[in-house]
GROMACS .gro file of C-alpha atoms in nm:
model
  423
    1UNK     CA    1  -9.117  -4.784  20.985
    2UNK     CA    2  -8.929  -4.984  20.796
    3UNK     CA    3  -9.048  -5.367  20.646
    4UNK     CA    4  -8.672  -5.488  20.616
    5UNK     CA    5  -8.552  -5.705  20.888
    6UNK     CA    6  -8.272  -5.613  21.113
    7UNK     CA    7  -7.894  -5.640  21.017
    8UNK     CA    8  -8.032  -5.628  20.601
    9UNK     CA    9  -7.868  -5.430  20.317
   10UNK     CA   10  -8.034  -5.188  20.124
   11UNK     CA   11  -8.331  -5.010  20.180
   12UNK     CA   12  -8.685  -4.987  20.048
   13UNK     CA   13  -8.580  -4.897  19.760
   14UNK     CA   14  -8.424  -5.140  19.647
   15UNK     CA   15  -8.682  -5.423  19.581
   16UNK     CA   16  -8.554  -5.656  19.433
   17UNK     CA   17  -8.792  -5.941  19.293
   18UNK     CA   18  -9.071  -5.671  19.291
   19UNK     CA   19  -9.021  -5.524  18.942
   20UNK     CA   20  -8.884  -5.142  18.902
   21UNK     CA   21  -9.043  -4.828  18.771
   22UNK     CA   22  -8.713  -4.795  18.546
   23UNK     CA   23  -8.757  -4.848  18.195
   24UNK     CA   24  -8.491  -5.069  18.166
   25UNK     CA   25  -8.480  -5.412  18.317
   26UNK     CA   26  -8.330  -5.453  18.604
   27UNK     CA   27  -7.937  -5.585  18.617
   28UNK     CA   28  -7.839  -5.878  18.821
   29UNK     CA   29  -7.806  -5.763  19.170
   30UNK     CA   30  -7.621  -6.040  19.495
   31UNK     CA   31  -7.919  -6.061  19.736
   32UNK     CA   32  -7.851  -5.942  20.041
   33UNK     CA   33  -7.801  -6.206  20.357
   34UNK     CA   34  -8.048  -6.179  20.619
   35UNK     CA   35  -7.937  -6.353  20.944
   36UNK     CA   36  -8.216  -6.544  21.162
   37UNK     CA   37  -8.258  -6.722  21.406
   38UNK     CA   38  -8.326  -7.116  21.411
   39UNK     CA   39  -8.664  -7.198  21.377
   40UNK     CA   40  -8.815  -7.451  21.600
   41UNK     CA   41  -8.856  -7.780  21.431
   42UNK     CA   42  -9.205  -7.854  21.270
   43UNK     CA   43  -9.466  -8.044  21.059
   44UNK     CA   44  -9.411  -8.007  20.655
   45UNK     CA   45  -9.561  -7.712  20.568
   46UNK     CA   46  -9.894  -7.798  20.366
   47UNK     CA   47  -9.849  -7.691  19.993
   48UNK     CA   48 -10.120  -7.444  19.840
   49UNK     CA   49 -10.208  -7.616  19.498
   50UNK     CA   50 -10.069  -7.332  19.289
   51UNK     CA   51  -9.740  -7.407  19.428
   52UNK     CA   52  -9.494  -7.715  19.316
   53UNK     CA   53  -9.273  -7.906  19.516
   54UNK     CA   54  -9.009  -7.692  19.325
   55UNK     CA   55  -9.145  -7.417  19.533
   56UNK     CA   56  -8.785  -7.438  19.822
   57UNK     CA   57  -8.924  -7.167  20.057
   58UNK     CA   58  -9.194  -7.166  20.325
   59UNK     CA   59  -9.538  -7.052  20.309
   60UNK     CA   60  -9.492  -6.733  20.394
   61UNK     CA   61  -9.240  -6.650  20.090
   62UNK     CA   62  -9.411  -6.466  19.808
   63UNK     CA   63  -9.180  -6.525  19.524
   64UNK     CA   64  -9.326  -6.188  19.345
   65UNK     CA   65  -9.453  -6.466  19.081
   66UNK     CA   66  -9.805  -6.466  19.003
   67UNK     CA   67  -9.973  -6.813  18.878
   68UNK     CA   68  -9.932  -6.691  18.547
   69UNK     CA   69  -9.604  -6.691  18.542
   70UNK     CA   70  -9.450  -7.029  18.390
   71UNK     CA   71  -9.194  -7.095  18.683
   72UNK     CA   72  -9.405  -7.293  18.972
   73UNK     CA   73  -9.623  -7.510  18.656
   74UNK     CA   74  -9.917  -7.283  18.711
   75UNK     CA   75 -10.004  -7.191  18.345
   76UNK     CA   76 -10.371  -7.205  18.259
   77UNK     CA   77 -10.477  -7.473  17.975
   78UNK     CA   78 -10.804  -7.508  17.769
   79UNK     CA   79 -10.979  -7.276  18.061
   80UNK     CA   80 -10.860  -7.514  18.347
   81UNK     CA   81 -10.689  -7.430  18.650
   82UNK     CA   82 -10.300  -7.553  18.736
   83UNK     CA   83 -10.035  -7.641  18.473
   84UNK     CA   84 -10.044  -8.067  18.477
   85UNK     CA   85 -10.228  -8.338  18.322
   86UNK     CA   86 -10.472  -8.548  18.601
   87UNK     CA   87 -10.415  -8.455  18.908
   88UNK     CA   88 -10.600  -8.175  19.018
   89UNK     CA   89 -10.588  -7.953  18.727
   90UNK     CA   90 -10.962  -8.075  18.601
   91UNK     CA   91 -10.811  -8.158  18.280
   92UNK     CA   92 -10.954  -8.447  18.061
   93UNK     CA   93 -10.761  -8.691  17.864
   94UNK     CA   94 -11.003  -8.701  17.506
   95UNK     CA   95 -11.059  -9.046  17.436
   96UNK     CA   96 -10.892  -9.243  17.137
   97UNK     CA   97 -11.102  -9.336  16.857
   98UNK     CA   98 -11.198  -9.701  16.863
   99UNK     CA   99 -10.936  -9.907  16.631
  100UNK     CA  100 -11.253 -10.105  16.417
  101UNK     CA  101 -10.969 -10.255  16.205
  102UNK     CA  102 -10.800 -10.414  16.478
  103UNK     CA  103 -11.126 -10.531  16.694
  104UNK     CA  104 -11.288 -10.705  16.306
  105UNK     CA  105 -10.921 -10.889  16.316
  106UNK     CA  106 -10.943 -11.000  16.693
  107UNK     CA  107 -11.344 -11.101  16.640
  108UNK     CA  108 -11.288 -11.303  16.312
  109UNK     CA  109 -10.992 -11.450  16.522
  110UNK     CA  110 -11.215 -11.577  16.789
  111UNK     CA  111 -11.486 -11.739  16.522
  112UNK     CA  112 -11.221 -11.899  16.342
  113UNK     CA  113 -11.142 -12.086  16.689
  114UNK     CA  114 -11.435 -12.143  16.830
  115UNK     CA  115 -11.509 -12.299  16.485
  116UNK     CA  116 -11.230 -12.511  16.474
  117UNK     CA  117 -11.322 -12.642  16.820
  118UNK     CA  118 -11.628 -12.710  16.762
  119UNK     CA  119 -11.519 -12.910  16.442
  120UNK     CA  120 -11.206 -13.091  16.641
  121UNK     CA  121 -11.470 -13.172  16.885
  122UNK     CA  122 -11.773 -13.287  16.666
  123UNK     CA  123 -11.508 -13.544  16.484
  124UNK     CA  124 -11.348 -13.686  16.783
  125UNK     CA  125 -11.695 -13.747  16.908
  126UNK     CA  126 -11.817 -13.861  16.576
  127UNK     CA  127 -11.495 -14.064  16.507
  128UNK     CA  128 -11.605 -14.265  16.859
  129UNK     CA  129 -11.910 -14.389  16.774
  130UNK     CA  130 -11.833 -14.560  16.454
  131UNK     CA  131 -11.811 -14.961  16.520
  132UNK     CA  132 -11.489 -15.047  16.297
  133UNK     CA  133 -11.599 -15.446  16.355
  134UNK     CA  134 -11.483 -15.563  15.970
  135UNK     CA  135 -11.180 -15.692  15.926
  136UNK     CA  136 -11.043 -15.675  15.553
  137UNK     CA  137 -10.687 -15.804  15.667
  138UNK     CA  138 -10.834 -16.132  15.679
  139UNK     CA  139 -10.993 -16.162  15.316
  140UNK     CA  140 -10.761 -16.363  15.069
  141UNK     CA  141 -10.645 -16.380  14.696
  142UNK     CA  142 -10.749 -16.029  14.668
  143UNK     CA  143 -10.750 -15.814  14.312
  144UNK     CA  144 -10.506 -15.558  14.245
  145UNK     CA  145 -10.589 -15.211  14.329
  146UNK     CA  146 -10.682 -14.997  14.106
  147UNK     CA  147 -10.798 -14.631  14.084
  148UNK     CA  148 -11.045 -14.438  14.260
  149UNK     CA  149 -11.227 -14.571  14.570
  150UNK     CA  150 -11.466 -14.871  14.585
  151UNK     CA  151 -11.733 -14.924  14.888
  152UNK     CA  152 -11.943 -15.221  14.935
  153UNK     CA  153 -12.285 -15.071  15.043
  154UNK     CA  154 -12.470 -15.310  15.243
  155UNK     CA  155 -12.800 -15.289  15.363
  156UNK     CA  156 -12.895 -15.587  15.650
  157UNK     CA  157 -13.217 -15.689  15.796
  158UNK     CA  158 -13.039 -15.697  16.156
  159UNK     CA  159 -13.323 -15.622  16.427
  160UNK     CA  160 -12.988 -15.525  16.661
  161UNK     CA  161 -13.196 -15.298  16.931
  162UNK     CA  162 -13.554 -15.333  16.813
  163UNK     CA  163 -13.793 -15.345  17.031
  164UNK     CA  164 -14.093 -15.595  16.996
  165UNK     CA  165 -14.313 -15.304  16.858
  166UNK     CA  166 -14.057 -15.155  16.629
  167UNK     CA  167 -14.043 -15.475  16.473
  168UNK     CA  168 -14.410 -15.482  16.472
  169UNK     CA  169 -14.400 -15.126  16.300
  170UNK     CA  170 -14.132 -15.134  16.081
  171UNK     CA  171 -14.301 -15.512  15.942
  172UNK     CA  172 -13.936 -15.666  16.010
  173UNK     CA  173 -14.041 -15.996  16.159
  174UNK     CA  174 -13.848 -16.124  16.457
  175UNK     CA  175 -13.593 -16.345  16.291
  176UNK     CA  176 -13.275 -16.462  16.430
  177UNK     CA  177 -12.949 -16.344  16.299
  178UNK     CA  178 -12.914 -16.090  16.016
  179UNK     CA  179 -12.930 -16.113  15.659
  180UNK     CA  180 -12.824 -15.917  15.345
  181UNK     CA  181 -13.156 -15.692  15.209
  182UNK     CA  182 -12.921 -15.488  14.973
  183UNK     CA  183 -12.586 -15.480  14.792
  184UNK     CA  184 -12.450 -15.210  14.600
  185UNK     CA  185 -12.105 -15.089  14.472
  186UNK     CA  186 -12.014 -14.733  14.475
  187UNK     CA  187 -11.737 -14.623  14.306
  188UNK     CA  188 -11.599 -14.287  14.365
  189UNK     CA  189 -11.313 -14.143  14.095
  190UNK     CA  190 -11.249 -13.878  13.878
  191UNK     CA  191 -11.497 -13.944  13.618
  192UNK     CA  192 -11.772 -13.957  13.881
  193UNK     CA  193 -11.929 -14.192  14.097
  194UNK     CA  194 -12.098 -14.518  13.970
  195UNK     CA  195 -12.315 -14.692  14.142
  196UNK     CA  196 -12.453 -15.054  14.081
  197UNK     CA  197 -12.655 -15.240  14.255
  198UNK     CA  198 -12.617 -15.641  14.286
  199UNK     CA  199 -12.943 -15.830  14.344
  200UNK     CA  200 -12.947 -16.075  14.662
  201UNK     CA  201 -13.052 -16.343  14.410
  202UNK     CA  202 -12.743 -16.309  14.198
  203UNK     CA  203 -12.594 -16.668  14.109
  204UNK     CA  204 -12.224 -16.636  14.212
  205UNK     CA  205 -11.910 -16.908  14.328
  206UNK     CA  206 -11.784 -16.943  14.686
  207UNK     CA  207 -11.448 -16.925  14.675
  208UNK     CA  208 -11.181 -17.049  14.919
  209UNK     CA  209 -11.183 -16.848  15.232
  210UNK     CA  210 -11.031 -16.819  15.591
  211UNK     CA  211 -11.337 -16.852  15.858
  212UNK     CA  212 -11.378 -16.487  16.005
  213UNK     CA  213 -11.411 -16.624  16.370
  214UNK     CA  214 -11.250 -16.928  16.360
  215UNK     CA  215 -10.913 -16.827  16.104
  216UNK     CA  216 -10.951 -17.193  15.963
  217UNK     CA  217 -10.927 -17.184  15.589
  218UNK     CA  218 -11.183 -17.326  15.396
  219UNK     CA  219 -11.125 -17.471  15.024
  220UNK     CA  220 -11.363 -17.359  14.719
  221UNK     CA  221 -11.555 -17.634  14.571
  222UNK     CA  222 -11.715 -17.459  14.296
  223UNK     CA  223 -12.025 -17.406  14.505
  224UNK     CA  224 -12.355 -17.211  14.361
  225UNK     CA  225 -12.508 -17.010  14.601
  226UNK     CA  226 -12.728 -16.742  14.587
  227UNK     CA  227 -12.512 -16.355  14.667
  228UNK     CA  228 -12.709 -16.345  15.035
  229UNK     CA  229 -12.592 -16.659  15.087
  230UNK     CA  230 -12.201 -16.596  15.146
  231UNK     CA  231 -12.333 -16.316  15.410
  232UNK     CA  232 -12.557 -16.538  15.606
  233UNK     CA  233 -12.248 -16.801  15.601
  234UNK     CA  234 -11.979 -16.672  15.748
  235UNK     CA  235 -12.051 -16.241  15.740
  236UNK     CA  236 -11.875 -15.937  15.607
  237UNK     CA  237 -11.524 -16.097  15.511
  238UNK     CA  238 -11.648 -16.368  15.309
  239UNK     CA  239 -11.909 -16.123  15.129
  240UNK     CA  240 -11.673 -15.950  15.032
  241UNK     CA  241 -11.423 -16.214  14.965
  242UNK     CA  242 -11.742 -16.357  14.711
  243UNK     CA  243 -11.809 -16.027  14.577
  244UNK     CA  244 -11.394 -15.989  14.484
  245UNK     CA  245 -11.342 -16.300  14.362
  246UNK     CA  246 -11.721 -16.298  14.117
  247UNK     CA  247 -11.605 -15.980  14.009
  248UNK     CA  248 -11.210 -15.925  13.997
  249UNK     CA  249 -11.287 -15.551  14.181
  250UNK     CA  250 -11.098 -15.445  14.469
  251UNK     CA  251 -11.319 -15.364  14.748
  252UNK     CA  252 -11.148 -15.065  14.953
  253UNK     CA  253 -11.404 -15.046  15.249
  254UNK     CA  254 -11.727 -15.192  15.370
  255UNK     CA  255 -12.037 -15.011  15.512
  256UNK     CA  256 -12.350 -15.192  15.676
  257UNK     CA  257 -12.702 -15.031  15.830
  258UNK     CA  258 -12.951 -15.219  15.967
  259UNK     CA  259 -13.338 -15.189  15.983
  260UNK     CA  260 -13.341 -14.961  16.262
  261UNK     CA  261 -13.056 -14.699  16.183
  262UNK     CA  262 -13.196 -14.668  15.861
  263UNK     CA  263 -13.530 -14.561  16.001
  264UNK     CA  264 -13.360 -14.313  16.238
  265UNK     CA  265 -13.164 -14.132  16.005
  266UNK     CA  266 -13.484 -14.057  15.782
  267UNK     CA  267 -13.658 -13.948  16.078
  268UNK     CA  268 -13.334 -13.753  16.170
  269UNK     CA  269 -13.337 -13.504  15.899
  270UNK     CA  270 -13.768 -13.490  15.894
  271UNK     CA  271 -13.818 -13.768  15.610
  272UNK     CA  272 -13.734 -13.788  15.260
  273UNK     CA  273 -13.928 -13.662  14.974
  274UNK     CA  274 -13.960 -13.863  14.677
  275UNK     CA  275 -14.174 -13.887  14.328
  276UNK     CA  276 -14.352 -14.227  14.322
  277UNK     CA  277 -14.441 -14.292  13.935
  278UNK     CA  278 -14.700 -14.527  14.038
  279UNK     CA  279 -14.912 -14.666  14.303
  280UNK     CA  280 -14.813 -14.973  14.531
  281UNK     CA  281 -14.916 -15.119  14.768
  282UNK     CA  282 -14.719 -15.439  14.991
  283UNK     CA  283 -14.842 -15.635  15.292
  284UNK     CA  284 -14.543 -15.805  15.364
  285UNK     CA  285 -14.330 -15.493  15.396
  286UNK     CA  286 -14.569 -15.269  15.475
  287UNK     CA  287 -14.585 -15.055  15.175
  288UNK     CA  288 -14.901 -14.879  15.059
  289UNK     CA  289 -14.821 -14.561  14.864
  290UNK     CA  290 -14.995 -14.314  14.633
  291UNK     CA  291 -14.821 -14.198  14.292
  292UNK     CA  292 -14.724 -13.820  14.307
  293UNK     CA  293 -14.458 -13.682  14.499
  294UNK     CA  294 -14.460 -13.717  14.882
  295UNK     CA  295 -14.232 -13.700  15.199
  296UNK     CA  296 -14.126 -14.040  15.354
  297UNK     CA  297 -14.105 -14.112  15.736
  298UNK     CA  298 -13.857 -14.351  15.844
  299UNK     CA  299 -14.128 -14.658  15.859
  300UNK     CA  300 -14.260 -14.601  15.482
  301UNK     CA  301 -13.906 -14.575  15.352
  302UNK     CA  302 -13.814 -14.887  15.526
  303UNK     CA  303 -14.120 -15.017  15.344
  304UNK     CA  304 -14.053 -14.859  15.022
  305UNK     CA  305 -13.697 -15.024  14.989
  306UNK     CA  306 -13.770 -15.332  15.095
  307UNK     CA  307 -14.043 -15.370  14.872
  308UNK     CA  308 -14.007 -15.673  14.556
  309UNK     CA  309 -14.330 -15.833  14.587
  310UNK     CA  310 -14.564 -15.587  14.446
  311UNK     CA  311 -14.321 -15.556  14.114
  312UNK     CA  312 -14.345 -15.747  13.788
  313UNK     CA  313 -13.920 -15.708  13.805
  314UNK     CA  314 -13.911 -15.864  14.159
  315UNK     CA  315 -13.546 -15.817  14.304
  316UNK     CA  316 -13.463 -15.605  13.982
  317UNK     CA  317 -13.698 -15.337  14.081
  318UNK     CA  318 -13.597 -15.278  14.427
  319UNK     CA  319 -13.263 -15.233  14.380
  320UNK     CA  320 -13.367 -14.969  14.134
  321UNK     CA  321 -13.554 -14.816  14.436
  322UNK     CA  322 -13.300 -14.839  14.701
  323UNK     CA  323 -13.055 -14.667  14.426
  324UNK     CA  324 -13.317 -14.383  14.389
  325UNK     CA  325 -13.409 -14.339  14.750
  326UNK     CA  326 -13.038 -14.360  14.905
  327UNK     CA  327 -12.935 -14.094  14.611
  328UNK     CA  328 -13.264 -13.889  14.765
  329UNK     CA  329 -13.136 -13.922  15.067
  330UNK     CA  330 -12.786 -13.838  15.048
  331UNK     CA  331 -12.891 -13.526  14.885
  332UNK     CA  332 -13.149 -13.388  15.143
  333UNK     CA  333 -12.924 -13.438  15.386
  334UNK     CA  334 -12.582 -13.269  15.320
  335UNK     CA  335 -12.778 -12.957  15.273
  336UNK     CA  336 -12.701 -12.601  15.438
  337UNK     CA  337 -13.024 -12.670  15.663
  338UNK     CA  338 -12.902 -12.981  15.801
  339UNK     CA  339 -12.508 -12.920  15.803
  340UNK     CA  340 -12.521 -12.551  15.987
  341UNK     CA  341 -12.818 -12.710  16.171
  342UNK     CA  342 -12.680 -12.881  16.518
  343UNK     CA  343 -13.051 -12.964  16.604
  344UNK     CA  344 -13.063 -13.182  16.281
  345UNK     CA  345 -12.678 -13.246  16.244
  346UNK     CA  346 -12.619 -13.419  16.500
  347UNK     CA  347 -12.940 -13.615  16.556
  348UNK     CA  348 -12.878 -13.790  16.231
  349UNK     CA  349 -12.520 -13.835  16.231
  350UNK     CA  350 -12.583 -13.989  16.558
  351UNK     CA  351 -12.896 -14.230  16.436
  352UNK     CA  352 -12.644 -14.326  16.151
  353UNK     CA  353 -12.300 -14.344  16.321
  354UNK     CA  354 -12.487 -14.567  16.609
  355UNK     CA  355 -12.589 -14.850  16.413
  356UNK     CA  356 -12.333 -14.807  16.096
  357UNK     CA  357 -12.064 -15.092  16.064
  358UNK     CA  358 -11.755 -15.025  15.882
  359UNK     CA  359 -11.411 -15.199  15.812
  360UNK     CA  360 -11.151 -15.126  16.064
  361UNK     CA  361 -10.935 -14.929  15.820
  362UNK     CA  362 -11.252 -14.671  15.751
  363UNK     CA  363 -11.200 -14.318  15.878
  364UNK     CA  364 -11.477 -14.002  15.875
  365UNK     CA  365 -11.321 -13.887  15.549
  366UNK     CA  366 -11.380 -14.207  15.395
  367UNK     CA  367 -11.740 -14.175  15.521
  368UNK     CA  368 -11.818 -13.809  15.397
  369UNK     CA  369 -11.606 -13.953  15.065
  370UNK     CA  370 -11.882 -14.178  15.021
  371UNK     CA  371 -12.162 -13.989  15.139
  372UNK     CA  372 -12.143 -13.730  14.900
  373UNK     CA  373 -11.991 -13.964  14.594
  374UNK     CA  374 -12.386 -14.111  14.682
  375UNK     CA  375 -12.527 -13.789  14.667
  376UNK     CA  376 -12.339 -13.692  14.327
  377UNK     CA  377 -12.527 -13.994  14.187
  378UNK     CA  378 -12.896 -13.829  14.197
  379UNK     CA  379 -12.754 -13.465  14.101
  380UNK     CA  380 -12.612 -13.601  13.780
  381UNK     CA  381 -12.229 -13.611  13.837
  382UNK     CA  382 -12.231 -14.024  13.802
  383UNK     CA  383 -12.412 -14.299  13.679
  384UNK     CA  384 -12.641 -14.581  13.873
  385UNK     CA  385 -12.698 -14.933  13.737
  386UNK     CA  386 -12.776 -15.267  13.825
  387UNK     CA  387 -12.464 -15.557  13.740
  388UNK     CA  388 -12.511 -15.668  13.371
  389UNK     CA  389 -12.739 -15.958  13.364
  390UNK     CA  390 -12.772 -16.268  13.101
  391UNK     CA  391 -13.068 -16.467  13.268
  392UNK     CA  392 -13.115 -16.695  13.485
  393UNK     CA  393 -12.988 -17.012  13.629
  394UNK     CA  394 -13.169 -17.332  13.625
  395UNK     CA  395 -13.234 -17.292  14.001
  396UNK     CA  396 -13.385 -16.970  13.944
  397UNK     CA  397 -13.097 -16.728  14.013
  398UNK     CA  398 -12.972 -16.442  13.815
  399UNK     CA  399 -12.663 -16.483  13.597
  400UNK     CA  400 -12.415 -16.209  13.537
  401UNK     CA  401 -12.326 -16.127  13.188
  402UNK     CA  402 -11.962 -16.213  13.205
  403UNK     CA  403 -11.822 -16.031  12.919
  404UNK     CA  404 -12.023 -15.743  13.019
  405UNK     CA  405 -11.875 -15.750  13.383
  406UNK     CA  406 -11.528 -15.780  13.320
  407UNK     CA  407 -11.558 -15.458  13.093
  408UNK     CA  408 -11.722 -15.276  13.364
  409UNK     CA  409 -11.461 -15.374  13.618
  410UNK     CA  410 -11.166 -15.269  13.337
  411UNK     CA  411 -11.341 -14.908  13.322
  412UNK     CA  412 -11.364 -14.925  13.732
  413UNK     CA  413 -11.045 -14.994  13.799
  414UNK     CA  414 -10.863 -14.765  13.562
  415UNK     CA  415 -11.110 -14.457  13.678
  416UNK     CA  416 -11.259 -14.428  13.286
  417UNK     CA  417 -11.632 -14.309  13.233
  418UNK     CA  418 -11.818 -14.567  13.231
  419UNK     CA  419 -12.023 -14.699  12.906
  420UNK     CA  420 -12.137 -15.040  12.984
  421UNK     CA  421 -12.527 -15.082  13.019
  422UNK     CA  422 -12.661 -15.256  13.317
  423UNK     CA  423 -12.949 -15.466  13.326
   0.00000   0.00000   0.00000
């Protein structure tokens, strides 16, 4: 019987599609047309997965193709099954090596922000808790500038947020208004910083001056006062208005702790450690130390810079100590333990920023100017002094050494080393 349908050319010999025993290929041969009849209409015909949607003909058409054969995709890869990537083949994509140069650039990226967003942050916050309450606009007759940067460091005995047994503590007594403990100048240039201390008893002239609170000017009548004095009379502005017109130095900005900031910051960064060349001991600061080097709590450092009694020099002495300890102090603290240390960081920069007064022109680069011009004082960069003294008034005060002075302030104000001697 015969597998050709009705009405079709050729016999069953001639199969074409199905290869030939000839050993020459076969020629191009017109298929034959087979008639049929319409099919009834029906579902898509499901696919096998060897075959492609090339595949035109119906599942019962065997194209004499095996899935070998590259027409119809089929082609085995790497062992697999079917010709195409995903899919069903069972194929796997190998994964790309990791691109380590690009990820190091996209982590140091992301440090670099987060630590400039952090930094942004910490000086906004920072910046807002300074108390810019001075107001140099309203000093008159003022020097010329000259170079470099001068501060007027001033320690107070204010009691501003003391409780009754702080001031019990901290041997501060409980009186009314605030007063000038310590003044220093600290001059920050090129040569170095200098600083130099001027003792509270220092015999100077109250000049004419306009009334911080009141804007009425007052006229100079030669008066002799002692350098506390111009504070307790009318505050910062006409301390500094004293300390210009005494000296002929230019006084750039103004910086004021109390008792109780003070105290904070020490206790801030864990004390300070200092080298006491001899015993002392004062009741009416509080002071009672041994010689030998030792690390200073808030209360004893209050004590030890507030200490004149117990020494021969008096006023002289002290301000030799507060220059020592406040070097100590700057130095301890802008360490690599306290800076990278947010624990300690910002504990003391808030203790200090909290109670720290400062003229209204004074920015947080000022600050850290000064900060570390104070610390290049201890680590030998500059030079610490006390004003050039001459003797003493008949009332008891201490006179400047005018010739001496005026040198200084020439070597201040035109940034030169400075060779003058203090007292």
């Amino acid at each position: 019987m015969s597998d050709w349908p009705e009405g079709r050319n050729g016999g069953p010999g001639e199969r074409y599609g199905r290869g030939s025993a000839s050993p020459r290929p076969e020629s191009a041969r017109a298929m034959p047309h087979v008639r049929r009849r319409p099919a009834p209409p029906q579902s898509p015909p499901h696919i096998p997965p060897q075959q492609g949607p090339g595949y035109e003909d119906g599942p019962g058409y065997d194209s004499g193709y095996n899935t070998g054969q590259v027409y119809g995709g089929g082609g085995q890869r790497g062992g697999g099954h079917g010709g195409g990537r995903g899919g069903d083949s069972g194929y796997v994509q190998p994964r790309p090596a990791p691109n380590w140069g690009r990820r190091l650039k996209v982590g140091v990226l992301s440090l670099v922000v987060v630590v400039l967003a952090v930094s942004v942050g910490t000086y906004f916050w920072a910046d807002g808790k300074l108390k810019r309450e001075v107001d140099l606009s309203k000093v008159i007759d003022r020097p010329s500038e000259g170079d470099g940067t001068n501060y007027l460091v001033v320690g107070s005995d204010s009691r501003e947020g003391m409780t009754a047994e702080d001031k019990k503590k901290l041997h501060t007594g409980s009186a009314e208004g605030k007063r000038t403990d310590s003044m220093m100048i600290l001059h920050d240039g090129s040569n170095g910083p200098t600083l130099i201390s001027l003792p509270r008893d220092s015999n100077v002239e109250i000049p004419s001056f306009v009334g911080s609170e009141s804007g009425k000017k007052f006229a100079g009548t030669g008066r002799q006062v002692k350098l506390n004095a111009a504070y307790a009379e009318d505050g910062p502005e006409l301390l500094v208005r004293t300390v210009e017109f005494n000296t002929g130095l230019r006084i750039d900005h103004y910086v004021e702790i109390g008792f109780g900031g003070f105290a904070k910051i020490v206790d801030a960064i864990g004390g300070v450690e200092m080298d006491i060349p001899k015993a002392f001991k004062d009741k009416n600061s509080g002071a009672d130390f041994q010689a030998g080097k030792q690390t200073l709590n808030g209360e004893q450092s209050l004590a030890f810079v507030r200490t004149r009694y117990a020494f021969a020099g008096s006023d002289l002495d002290r301000t030799k100590n507060q220059q020592k300890f406040l070097a100590a102090l700057a130095s301890q603290t802008a360490t690599p333990s306290t800076i990278l240390n947010p624990f300690k960081l910002y504990p003391t920069m808030g203790a200090g920023l909290d109670t720290l007064i400062v003229d209204k022109d004074m920015s947080l680069w000022s600050l850290g100017n000064m900060f570390f011009a104070m610390k290049g004082v201890t680590g030998g960069e500059g030079t610490s002094m006390n004003i050039p003294l001459s003797g003493q008034s008949v009332n008891g005060n201490l006179v400047w050494d005018k010739a001496k002075v005026k040198q200084l302030v020439e070597q201040l104000k035109n940034d030169e080393k400075v060779t003058v001697k203090g007292s």
